[in-house]
PDB file of C-alpha atoms in Angstrom:
ATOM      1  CA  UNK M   1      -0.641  15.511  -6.417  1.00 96.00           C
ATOM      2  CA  UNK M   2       0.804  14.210  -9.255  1.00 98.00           C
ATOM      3  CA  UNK M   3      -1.669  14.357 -12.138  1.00 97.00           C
ATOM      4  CA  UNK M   4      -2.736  16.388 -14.936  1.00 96.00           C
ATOM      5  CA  UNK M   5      -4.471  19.953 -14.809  1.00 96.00           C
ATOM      6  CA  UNK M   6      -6.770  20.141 -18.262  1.00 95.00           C
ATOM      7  CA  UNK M   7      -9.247  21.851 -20.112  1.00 94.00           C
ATOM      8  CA  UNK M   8     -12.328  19.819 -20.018  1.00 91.00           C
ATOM      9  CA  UNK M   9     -15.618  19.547 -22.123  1.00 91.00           C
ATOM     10  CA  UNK M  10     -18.717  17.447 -20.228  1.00 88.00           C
ATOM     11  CA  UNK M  11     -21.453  15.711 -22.286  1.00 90.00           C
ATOM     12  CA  UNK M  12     -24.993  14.818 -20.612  1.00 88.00           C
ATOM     13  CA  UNK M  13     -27.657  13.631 -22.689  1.00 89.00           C
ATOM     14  CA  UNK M  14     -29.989  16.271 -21.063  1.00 84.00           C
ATOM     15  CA  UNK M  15     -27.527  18.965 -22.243  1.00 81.00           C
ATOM     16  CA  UNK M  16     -25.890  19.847 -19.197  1.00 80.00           C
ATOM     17  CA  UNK M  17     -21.711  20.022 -18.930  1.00 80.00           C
ATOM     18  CA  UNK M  18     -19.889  22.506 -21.091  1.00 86.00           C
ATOM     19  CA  UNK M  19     -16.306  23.607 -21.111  1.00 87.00           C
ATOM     20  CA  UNK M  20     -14.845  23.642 -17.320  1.00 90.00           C
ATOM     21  CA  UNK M  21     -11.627  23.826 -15.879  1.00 91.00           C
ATOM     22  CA  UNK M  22     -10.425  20.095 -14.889  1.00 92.00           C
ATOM     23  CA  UNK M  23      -8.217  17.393 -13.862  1.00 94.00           C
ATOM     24  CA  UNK M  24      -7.490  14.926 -11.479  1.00 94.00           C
ATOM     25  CA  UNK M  25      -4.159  16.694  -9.885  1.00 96.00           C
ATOM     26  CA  UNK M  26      -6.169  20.073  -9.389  1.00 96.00           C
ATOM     27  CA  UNK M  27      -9.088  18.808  -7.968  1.00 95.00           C
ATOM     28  CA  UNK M  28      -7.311  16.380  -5.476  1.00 97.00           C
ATOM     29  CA  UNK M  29      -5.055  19.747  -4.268  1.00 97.00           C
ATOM     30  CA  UNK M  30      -8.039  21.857  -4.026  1.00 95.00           C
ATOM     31  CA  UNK M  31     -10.474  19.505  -2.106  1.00 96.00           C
ATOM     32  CA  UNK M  32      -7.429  18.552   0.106  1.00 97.00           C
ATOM     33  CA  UNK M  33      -6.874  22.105   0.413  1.00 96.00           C
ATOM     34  CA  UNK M  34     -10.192  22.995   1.365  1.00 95.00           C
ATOM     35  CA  UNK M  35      -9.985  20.509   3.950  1.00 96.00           C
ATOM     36  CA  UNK M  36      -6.757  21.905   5.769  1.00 94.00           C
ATOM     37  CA  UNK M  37      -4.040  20.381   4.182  1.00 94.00           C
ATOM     38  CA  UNK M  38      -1.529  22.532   1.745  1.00 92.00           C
ATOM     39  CA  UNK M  39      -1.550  20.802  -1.539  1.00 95.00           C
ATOM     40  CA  UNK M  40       0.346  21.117  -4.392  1.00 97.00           C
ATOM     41  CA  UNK M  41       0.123  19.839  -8.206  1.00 97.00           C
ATOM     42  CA  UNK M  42       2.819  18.317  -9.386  1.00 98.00           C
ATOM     43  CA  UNK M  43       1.940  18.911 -13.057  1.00 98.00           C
ATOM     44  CA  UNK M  44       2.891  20.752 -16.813  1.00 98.00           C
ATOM     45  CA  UNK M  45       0.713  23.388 -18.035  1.00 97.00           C
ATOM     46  CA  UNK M  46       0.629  24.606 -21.676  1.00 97.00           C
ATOM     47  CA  UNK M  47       0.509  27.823 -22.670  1.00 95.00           C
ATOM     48  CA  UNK M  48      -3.185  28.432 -22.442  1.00 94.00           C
ATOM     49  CA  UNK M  49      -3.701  27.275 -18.543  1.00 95.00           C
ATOM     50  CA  UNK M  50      -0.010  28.895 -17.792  1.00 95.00           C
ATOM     51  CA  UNK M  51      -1.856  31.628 -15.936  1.00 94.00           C
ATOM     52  CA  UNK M  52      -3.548  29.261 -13.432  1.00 94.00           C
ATOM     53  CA  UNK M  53      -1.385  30.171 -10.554  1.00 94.00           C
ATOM     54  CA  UNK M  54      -2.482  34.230 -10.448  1.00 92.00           C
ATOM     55  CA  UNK M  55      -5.789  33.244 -10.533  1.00 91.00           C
ATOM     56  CA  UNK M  56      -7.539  35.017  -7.627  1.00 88.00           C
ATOM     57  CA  UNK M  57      -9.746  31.497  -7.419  1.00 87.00           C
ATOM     58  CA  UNK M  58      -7.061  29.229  -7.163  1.00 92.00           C
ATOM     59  CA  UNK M  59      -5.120  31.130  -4.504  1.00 91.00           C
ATOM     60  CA  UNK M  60      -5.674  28.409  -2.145  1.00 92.00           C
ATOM     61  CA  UNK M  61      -3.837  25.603  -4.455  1.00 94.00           C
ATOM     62  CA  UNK M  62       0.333  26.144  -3.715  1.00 96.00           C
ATOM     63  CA  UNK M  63       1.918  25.918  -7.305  1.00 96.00           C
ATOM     64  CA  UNK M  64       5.354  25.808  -6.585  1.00 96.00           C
ATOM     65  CA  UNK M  65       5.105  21.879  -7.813  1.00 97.00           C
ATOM     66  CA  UNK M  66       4.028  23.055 -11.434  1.00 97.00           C
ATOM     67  CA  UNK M  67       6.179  22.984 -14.606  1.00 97.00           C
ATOM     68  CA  UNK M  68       5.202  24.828 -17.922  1.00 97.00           C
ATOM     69  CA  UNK M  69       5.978  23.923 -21.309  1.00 97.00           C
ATOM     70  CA  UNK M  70       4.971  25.852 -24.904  1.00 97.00           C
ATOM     71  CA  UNK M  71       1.854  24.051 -26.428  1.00 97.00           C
ATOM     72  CA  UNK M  72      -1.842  23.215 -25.188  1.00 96.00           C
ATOM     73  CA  UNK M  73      -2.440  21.772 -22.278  1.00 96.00           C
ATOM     74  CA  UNK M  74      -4.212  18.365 -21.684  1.00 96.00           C
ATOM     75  CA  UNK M  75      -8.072  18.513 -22.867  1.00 96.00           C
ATOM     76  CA  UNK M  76     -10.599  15.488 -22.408  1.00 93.00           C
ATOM     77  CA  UNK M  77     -13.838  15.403 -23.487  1.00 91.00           C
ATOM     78  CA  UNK M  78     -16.038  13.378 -21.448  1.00 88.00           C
ATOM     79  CA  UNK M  79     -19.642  11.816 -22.412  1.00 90.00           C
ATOM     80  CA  UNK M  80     -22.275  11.068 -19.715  1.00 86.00           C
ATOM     81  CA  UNK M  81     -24.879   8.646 -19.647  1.00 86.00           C
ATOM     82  CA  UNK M  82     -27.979   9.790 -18.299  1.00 79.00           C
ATOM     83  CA  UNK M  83     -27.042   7.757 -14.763  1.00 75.00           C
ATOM     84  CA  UNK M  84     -23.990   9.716 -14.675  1.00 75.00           C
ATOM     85  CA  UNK M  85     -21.709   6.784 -16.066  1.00 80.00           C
ATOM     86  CA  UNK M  86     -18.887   7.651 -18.255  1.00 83.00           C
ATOM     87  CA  UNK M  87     -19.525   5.759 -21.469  1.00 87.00           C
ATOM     88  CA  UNK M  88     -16.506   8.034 -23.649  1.00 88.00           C
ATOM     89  CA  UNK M  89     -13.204   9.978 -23.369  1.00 89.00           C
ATOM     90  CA  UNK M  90     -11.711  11.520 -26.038  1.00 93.00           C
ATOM     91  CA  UNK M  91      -8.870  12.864 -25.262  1.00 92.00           C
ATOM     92  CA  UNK M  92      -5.930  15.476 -26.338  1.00 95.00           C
ATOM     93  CA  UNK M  93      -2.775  15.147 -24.152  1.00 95.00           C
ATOM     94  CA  UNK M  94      -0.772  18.130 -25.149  1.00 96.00           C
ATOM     95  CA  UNK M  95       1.893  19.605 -22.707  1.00 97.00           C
ATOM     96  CA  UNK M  96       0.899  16.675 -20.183  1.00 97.00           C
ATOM     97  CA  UNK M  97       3.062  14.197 -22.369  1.00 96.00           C
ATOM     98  CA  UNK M  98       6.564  15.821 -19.992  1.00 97.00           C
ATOM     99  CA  UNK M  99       4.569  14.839 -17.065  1.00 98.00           C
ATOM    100  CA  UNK M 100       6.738  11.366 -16.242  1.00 98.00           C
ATOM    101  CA  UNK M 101       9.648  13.791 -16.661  1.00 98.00           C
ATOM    102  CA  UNK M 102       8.963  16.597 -14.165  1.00 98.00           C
ATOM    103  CA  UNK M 103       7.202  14.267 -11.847  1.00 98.00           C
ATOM    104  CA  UNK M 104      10.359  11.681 -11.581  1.00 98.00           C
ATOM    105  CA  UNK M 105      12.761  15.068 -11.310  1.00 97.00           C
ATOM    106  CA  UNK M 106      10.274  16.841  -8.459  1.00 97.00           C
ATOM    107  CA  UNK M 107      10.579  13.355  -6.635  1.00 97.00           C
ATOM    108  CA  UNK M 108      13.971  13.479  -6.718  1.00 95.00           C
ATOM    109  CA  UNK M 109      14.358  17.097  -5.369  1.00 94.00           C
ATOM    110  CA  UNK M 110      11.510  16.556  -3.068  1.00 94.00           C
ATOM    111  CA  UNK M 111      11.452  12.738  -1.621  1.00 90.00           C
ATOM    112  CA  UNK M 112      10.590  13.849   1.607  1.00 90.00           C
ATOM    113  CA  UNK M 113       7.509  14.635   0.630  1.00 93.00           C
ATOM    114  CA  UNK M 114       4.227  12.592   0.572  1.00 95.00           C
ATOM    115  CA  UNK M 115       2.465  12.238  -2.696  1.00 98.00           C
ATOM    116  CA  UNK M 116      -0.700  11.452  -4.307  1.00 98.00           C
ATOM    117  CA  UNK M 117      -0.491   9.704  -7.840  1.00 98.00           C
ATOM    118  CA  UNK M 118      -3.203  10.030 -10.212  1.00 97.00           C
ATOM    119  CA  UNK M 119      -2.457   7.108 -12.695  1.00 97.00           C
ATOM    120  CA  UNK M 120      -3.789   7.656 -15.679  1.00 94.00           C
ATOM    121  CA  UNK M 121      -2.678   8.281 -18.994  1.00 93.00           C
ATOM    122  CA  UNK M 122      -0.221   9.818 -20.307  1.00 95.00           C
ATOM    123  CA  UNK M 123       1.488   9.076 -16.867  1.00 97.00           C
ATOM    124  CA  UNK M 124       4.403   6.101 -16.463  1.00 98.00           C
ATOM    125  CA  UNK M 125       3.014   5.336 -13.631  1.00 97.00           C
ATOM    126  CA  UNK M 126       5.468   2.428 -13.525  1.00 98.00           C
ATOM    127  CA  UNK M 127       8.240   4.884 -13.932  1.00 98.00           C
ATOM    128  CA  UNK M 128       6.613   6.969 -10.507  1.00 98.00           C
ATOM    129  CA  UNK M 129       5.549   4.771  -8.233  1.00 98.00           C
ATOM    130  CA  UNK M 130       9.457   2.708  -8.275  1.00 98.00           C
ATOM    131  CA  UNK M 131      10.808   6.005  -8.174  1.00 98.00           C
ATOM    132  CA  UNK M 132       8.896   6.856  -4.977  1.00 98.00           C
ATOM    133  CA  UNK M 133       9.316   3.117  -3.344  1.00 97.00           C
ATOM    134  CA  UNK M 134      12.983   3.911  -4.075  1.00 96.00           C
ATOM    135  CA  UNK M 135      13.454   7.028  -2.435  1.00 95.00           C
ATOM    136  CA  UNK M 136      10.879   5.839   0.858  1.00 94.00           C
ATOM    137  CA  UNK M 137       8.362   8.441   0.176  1.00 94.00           C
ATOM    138  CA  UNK M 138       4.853   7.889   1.672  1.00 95.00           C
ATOM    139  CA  UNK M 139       2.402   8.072  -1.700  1.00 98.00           C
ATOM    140  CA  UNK M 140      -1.360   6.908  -2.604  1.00 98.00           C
ATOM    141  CA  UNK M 141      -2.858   6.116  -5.629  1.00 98.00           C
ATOM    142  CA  UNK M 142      -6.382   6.591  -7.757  1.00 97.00           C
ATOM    143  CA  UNK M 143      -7.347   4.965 -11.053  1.00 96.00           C
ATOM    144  CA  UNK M 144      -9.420   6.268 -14.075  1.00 91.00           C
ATOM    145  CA  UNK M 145     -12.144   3.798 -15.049  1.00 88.00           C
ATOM    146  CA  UNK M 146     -11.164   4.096 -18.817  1.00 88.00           C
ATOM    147  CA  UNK M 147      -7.565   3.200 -18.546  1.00 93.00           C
ATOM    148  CA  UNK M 148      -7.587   1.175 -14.856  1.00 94.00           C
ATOM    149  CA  UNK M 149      -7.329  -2.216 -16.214  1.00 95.00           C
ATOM    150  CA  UNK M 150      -4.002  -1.267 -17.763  1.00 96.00           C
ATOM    151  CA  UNK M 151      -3.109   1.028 -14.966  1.00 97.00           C
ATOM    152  CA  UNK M 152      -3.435  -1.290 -12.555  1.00 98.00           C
ATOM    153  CA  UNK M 153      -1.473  -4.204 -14.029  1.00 97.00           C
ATOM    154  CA  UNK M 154       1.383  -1.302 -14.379  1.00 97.00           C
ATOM    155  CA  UNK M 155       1.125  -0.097 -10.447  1.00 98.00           C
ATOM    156  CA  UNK M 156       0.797  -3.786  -8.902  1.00 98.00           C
ATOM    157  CA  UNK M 157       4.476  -4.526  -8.125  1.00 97.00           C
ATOM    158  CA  UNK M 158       4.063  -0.857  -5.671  1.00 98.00           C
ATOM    159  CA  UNK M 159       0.483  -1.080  -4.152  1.00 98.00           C
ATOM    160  CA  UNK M 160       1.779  -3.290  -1.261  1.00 97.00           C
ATOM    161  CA  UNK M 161       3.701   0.032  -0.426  1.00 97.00           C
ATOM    162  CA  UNK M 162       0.930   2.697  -0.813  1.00 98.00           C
ATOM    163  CA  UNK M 163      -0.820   4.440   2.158  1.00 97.00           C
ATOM    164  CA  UNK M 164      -4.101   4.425   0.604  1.00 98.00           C
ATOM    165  CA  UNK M 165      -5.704   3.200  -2.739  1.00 98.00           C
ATOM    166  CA  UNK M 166      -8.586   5.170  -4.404  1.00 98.00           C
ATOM    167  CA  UNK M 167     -11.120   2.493  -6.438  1.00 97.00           C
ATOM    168  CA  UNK M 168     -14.485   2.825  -7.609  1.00 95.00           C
ATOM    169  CA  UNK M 169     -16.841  -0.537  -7.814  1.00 95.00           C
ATOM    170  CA  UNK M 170     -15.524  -1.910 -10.652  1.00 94.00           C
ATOM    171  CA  UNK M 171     -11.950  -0.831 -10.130  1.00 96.00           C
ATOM    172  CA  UNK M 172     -12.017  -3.035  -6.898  1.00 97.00           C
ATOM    173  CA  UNK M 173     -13.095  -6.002  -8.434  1.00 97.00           C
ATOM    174  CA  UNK M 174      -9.805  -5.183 -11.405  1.00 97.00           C
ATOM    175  CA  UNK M 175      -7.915  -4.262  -8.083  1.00 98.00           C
ATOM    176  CA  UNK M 176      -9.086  -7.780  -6.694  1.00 97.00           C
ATOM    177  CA  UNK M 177      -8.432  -9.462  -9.781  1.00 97.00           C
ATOM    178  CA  UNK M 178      -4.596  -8.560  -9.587  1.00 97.00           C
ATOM    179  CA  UNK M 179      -3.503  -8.412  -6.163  1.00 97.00           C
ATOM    180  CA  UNK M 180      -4.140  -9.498  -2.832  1.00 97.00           C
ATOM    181  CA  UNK M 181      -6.236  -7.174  -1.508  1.00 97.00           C
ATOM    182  CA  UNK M 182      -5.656  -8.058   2.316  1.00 97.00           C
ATOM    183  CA  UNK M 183      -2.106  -6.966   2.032  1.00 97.00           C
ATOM    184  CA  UNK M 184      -3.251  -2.711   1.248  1.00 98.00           C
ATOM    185  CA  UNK M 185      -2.802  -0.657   4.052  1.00 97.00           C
ATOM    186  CA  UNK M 186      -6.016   0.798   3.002  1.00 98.00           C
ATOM    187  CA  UNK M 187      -8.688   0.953   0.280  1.00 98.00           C
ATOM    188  CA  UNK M 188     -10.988   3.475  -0.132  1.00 98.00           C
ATOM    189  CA  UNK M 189     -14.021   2.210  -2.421  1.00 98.00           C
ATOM    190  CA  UNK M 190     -16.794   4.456  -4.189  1.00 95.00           C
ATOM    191  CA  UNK M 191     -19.913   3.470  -5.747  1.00 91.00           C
ATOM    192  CA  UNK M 192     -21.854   6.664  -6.916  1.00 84.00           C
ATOM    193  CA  UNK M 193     -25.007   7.527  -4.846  1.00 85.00           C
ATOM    194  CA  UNK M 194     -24.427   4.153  -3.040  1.00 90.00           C
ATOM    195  CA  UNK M 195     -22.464   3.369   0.289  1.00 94.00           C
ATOM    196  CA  UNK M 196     -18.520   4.333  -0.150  1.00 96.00           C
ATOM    197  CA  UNK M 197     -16.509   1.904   2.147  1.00 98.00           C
ATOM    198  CA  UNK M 198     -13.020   2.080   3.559  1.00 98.00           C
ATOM    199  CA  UNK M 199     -11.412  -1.575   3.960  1.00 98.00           C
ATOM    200  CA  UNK M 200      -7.732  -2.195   6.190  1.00 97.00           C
ATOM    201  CA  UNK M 201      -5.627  -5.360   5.004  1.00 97.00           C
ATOM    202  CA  UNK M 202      -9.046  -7.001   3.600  1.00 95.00           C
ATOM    203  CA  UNK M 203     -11.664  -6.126   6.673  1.00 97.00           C
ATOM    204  CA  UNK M 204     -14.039  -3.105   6.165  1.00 97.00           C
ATOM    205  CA  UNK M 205     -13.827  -0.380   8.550  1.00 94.00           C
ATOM    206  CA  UNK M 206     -15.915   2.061   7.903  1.00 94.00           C
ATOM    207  CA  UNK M 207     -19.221   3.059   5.664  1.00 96.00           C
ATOM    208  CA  UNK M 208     -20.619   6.193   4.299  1.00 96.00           C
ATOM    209  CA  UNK M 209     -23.730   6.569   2.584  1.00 92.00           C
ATOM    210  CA  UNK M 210     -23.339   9.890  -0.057  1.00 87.00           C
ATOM    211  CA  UNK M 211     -26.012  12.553   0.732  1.00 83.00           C
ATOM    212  CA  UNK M 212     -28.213  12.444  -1.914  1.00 79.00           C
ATOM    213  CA  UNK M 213     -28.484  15.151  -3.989  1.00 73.00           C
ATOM    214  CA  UNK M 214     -29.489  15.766  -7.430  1.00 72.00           C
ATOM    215  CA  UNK M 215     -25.869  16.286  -9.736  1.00 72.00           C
ATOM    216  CA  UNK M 216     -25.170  19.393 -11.764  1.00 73.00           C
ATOM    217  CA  UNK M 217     -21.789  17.858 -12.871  1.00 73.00           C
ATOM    218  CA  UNK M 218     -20.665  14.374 -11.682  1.00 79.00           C
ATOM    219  CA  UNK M 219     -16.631  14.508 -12.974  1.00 79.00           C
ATOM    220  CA  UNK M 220     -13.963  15.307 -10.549  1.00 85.00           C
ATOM    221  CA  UNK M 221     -16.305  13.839  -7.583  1.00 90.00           C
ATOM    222  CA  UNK M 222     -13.794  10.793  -6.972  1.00 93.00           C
ATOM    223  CA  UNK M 223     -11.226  13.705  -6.941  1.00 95.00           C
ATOM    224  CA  UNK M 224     -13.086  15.323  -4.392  1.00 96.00           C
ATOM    225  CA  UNK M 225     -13.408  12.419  -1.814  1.00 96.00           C
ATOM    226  CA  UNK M 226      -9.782  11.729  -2.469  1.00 97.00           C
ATOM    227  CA  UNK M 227      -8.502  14.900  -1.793  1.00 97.00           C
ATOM    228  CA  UNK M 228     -11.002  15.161   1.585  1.00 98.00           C
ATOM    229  CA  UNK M 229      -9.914  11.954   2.598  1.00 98.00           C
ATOM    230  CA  UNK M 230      -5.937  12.399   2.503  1.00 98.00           C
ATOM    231  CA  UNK M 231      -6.092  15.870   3.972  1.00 97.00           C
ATOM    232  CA  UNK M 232      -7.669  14.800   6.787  1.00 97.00           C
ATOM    233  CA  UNK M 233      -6.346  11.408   7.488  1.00 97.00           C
ATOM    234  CA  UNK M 234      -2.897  13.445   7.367  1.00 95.00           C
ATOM    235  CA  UNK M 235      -4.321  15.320  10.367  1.00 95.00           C
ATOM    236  CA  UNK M 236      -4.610  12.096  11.956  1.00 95.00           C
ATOM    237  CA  UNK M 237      -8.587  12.070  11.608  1.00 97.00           C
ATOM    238  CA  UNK M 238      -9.901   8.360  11.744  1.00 96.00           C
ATOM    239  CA  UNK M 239     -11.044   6.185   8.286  1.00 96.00           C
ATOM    240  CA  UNK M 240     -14.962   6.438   9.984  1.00 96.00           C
ATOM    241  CA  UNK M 241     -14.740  10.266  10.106  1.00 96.00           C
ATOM    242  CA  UNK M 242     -12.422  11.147   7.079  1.00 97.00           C
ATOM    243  CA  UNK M 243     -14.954   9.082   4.770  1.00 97.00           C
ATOM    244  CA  UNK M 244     -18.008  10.573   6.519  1.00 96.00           C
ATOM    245  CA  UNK M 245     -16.687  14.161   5.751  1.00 97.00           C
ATOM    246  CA  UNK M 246     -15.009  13.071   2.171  1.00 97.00           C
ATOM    247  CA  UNK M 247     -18.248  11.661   0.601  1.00 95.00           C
ATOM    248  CA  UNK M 248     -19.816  14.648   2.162  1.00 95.00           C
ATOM    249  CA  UNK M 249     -17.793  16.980   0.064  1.00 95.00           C
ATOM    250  CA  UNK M 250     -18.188  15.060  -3.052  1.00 93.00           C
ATOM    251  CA  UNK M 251     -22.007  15.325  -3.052  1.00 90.00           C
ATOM    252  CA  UNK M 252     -21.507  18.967  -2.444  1.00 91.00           C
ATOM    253  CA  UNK M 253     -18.997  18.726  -5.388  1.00 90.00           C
ATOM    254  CA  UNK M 254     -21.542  17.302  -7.701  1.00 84.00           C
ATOM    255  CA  UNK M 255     -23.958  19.774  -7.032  1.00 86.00           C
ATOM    256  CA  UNK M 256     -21.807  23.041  -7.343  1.00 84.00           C
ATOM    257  CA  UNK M 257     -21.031  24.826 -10.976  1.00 79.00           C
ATOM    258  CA  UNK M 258     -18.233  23.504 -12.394  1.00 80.00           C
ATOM    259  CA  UNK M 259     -14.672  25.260 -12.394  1.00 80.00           C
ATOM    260  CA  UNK M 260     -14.632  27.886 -15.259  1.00 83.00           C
ATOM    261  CA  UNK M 261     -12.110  28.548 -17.119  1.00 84.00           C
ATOM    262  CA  UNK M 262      -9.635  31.878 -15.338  1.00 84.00           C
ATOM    263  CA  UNK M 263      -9.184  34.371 -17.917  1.00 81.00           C
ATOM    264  CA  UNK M 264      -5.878  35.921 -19.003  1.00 76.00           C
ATOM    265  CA  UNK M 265      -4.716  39.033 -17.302  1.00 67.00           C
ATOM    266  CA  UNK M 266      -3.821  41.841 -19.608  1.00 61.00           C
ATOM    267  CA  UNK M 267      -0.840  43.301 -19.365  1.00 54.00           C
TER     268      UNK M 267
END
């Protein structure tokens, strides 16, 4: 999972979020962990998340993929609207601005394997996703609503070769807007409490309607149906089923307590 691993801050106007452990590489690896599938994040942690990887709670995550680098690590803060719509990001990149770098060099020293590409900034994700064409490596993709218009004018030239692309609503209808759609191996679309829908070269597959359950904490649920999906459409599970299951885990997601924070072992 290529992606960062951050610090984040939530912002409801009811006064729920807080400070939580975050980002879109960590929660992909642990959902697709969870689901059977080893996972690793391909990612640069600062020197305040460089414990991560002896974290008792993370044990399941395989961190061999991780770089570290002295300085902060990424850190969004992320504002709510009271439907759970993301109306602000502010955020503080940090170590996460060597990502391109380790990425493109763990791609080269790895292009066997198969990746997951979370593009959003401060990723190339140019620079990535011809790197992984080049070297034949089977990869998928996910957008961030803030930065997807420009994201996905920079990853059109290598959707054709993706296994599966990760939209919300109004992603599609960007994704729409700038290639054919009928020519994706697969789509995966999300619409918040509504029906999520998995289309094949432009005809729709499959359909599953989110249990519906009141949200503690809506970030990182796209994550979590991402992460569900891959893992167990790697184990050859059919789109029907691996949907059914994925959007299943992301209203679980939503209604969990966020990540904290790991502490710092003393030496």
């Amino acid at each position: 999972m290529i992606g960062n691993v951050s610090r984040d801050v939530t912002f409801y106007p009811d006064h729920r979020g807080g400070a939580r452990l975050g980002g879109a590489a960590l929660l992909v690896a642990l959902a697709a962990a969870k689901a059977g599938r080893a996972a690793a994040p391909v990612c640069v942690l600062g020197d305040d998340l460089v414990h991560l990887p002896q974290a008792a709670e993370l044990t399941a995550i395989d961190w061999s993929a991780h770089s570290t680098a002295k300085g902060p690590s990424a850190r969004f803060e992320l504002e709510y609207d009271q439907h759970g719509e993301l109306v602000a990001v502010r955020p503080d990149y940090g170590v996460a601005d060597q990502l391109t770098a380790h990425a493109l060099a763990h791609v080269d020293h790895h292009p066997d394997s198969q990746y997951h590409v979370c593009c959003r900034r401060p990723l190339d994700t140019a620079a990535v996703l011809d790197r992984l064409e080049r070297t034949g490596a089977d990869f998928s993709v996910d957008f961030f609503l803030p930065s997807a218009e420009a994201m996905i004018q920079a990853a059109a030239p290598w959707l054709a070769y993706t296994t599966t692309v990760f939209v919300n609503a109004a992603e599609h209808r960007l994704l729409q807007s700038v290639v054919n759609t009928t020519e994706l191996q697969e789509i995966v679309v999300t619409d918040g409490p509504r029906a999520a829908t998995v289309w094949a070269y432009g005809r729709q597959t499959g359909a599953a309607v989110p249990p519906q359950r009141p949200p503690l904490e809506v970030s990182g649920a796209g994550d979590t149906l991402a992460g569900t999906f891959l893992a167990l459409r790697s184990q050859n599970a059919p789109a029907t089923r691996a949907l059914a299951q994925a959007t299943a885990a992301a209203a679980q997601h939503v209604t969990a307590p966020s990540l904290p924070i790991p502490a710092q072992r003393r030496s």
